[in-house]
Coordinates of C-alpha atoms in Angstrom, one line a residue:
M311 CA 0.0 0.0 0.0
T312 CA 1.3 3.5 -0.8
L313 CA 1.6 6.2 1.8
R314 CA -1.3 8.0 0.2
Q315 CA -3.5 4.9 0.4
G316 CA -2.5 4.4 4.0
L317 CA -3.2 8.0 4.9
E318 CA -6.7 7.7 3.4
K319 CA -7.4 4.6 5.4
L320 CA -6.2 6.3 8.6
R321 CA -8.4 9.3 7.9
R322 CA -11.5 7.1 7.3
S323 CA -10.8 5.1 10.5
G324 CA -11.2 8.0 12.8
Y325 CA -8.2 6.7 14.9
T326 CA -4.8 8.3 15.4
A327 CA -3.1 5.0 14.7
I328 CA -4.2 1.8 12.9
P329 CA -3.0 -1.8 12.7
V330 CA -1.3 -2.9 9.5
I331 CA -1.8 -6.4 8.1
D332 CA -0.1 -8.2 5.3
S333 CA -1.7 -9.8 2.2
E334 CA -2.3 -13.0 4.2
D335 CA -4.2 -11.1 7.0
R336 CA -1.3 -11.4 9.5
Y337 CA -0.6 -8.6 11.9
V338 CA 2.5 -6.6 10.9
G339 CA 2.6 -3.5 13.1
V340 CA 1.0 -0.2 13.7
I341 CA 1.2 3.1 11.9
S342 CA 0.2 6.5 13.3
E343 CA -0.5 10.0 12.2
G344 CA 3.0 11.0 13.5
D345 CA 4.6 8.2 11.4
F346 CA 2.9 9.7 8.3
L347 CA 3.9 13.2 9.1
W348 CA 7.6 12.5 9.8
N349 CA 8.0 10.4 6.7
I350 CA 6.3 12.9 4.5
L351 CA 8.6 15.7 5.8
A352 CA 11.7 13.5 5.6
H353 CA 11.0 12.8 1.9
N354 CA 10.0 16.3 0.9
Q355 CA 12.6 18.9 1.9
E356 CA 10.4 21.7 0.7
L357 CA 6.8 21.7 1.9
D358 CA 5.5 23.1 -1.3
E359 CA 6.7 20.0 -3.1
I360 CA 4.2 17.7 -1.3
T361 CA 1.6 16.3 -3.7
L362 CA -0.6 13.2 -3.8
K363 CA 1.7 11.9 -6.6
S364 CA 4.8 12.2 -4.4
L365 CA 3.0 10.3 -1.6
E366 CA 2.5 7.4 -4.0
Q367 CA 6.2 6.8 -4.2
L368 CA 6.5 5.8 -0.5
S369 CA 5.2 2.5 1.0
V370 CA 3.4 2.0 4.4
R371 CA 5.7 -1.0 5.0
D372 CA 8.7 1.4 5.0
M373 CA 7.2 3.4 7.9
L374 CA 6.0 0.7 10.2
R375 CA 6.7 0.8 13.9
H376 CA 7.5 -2.9 14.4
G377 CA 7.2 -4.2 17.9
K378 CA 5.9 -1.1 19.6
V379 CA 2.3 -2.4 19.8
Q380 CA 2.3 -6.1 20.5
P381 CA -0.8 -8.1 19.6
V382 CA -2.5 -10.5 22.0
C383 CA -3.9 -14.0 21.3
I384 CA -7.7 -14.3 21.2
S385 CA -7.6 -16.3 24.4
T386 CA -5.9 -13.5 26.4
D387 CA -7.7 -12.7 29.7
M388 CA -9.0 -9.3 30.5
E389 CA -6.4 -8.6 33.2
A390 CA -3.6 -9.0 30.6
L391 CA -5.5 -6.8 28.2
L392 CA -5.8 -4.1 30.9
D393 CA -2.1 -4.3 31.6
Q394 CA -1.3 -3.9 27.9
A395 CA -3.8 -1.1 27.4
K396 CA -2.0 1.1 30.0
S397 CA 0.6 2.0 27.4
Q398 CA -1.4 2.0 24.2
N399 CA -4.8 3.1 22.9
F400 CA -5.8 -0.2 21.5
V401 CA -4.7 -3.8 21.6
P402 CA -4.5 -5.8 18.3
V403 CA -5.9 -9.3 18.6
I404 CA -4.6 -12.3 16.5
D405 CA -5.6 -16.0 16.4
D406 CA -3.2 -18.9 16.9
R407 CA -2.0 -18.6 13.2
S408 CA -1.1 -14.9 13.7
V409 CA -4.1 -13.9 11.6
F410 CA -5.4 -10.4 12.6
I411 CA -8.9 -10.6 14.1
G412 CA -9.4 -7.0 15.2
I413 CA -8.7 -4.5 17.9
I414 CA -9.9 -4.0 21.5
T415 CA -9.8 -0.3 22.4
R416 CA -8.8 1.0 25.8
S417 CA -12.4 2.3 26.1
D418 CA -13.8 -1.2 25.6
I419 CA -11.6 -2.6 28.3
I420 CA -12.6 0.2 30.8
K421 CA -16.3 -0.4 30.0
Y422 CA -15.9 -4.1 30.6
F423 CA -14.3 -3.5 34.0
A424 CA -16.8 -0.9 34.9
S425 CA -19.6 -3.3 34.2
V426 CA -18.2 -6.1 36.4
W427 CA -17.0 -3.9 39.3
P428 CA -19.0 -4.6 42.4

């Protein structure tokens, strides 16, 4: 996926960061608004040179933050999810074949614990 395509997906998602999956639906990493911004600026010395065409020359894969947002297995318990959500806005979820299933947001985890709190 090109940088432009990735930026469009991020904008449509409504999130400030989104998971990236490969062609076989495996979780690869996360890309954020900041990753896009810094890469656009790094490849365009003059701001007036930035065009949609120039954004098609860069790849999302080249900008990924590998390892910063670790996925959890679908069988992970809520306490482990809470622990991981302390340092990130969402937790990517994968199955036992590393296939991406979806995300659990920090808000979802807080709502869960609020509903079971005595």
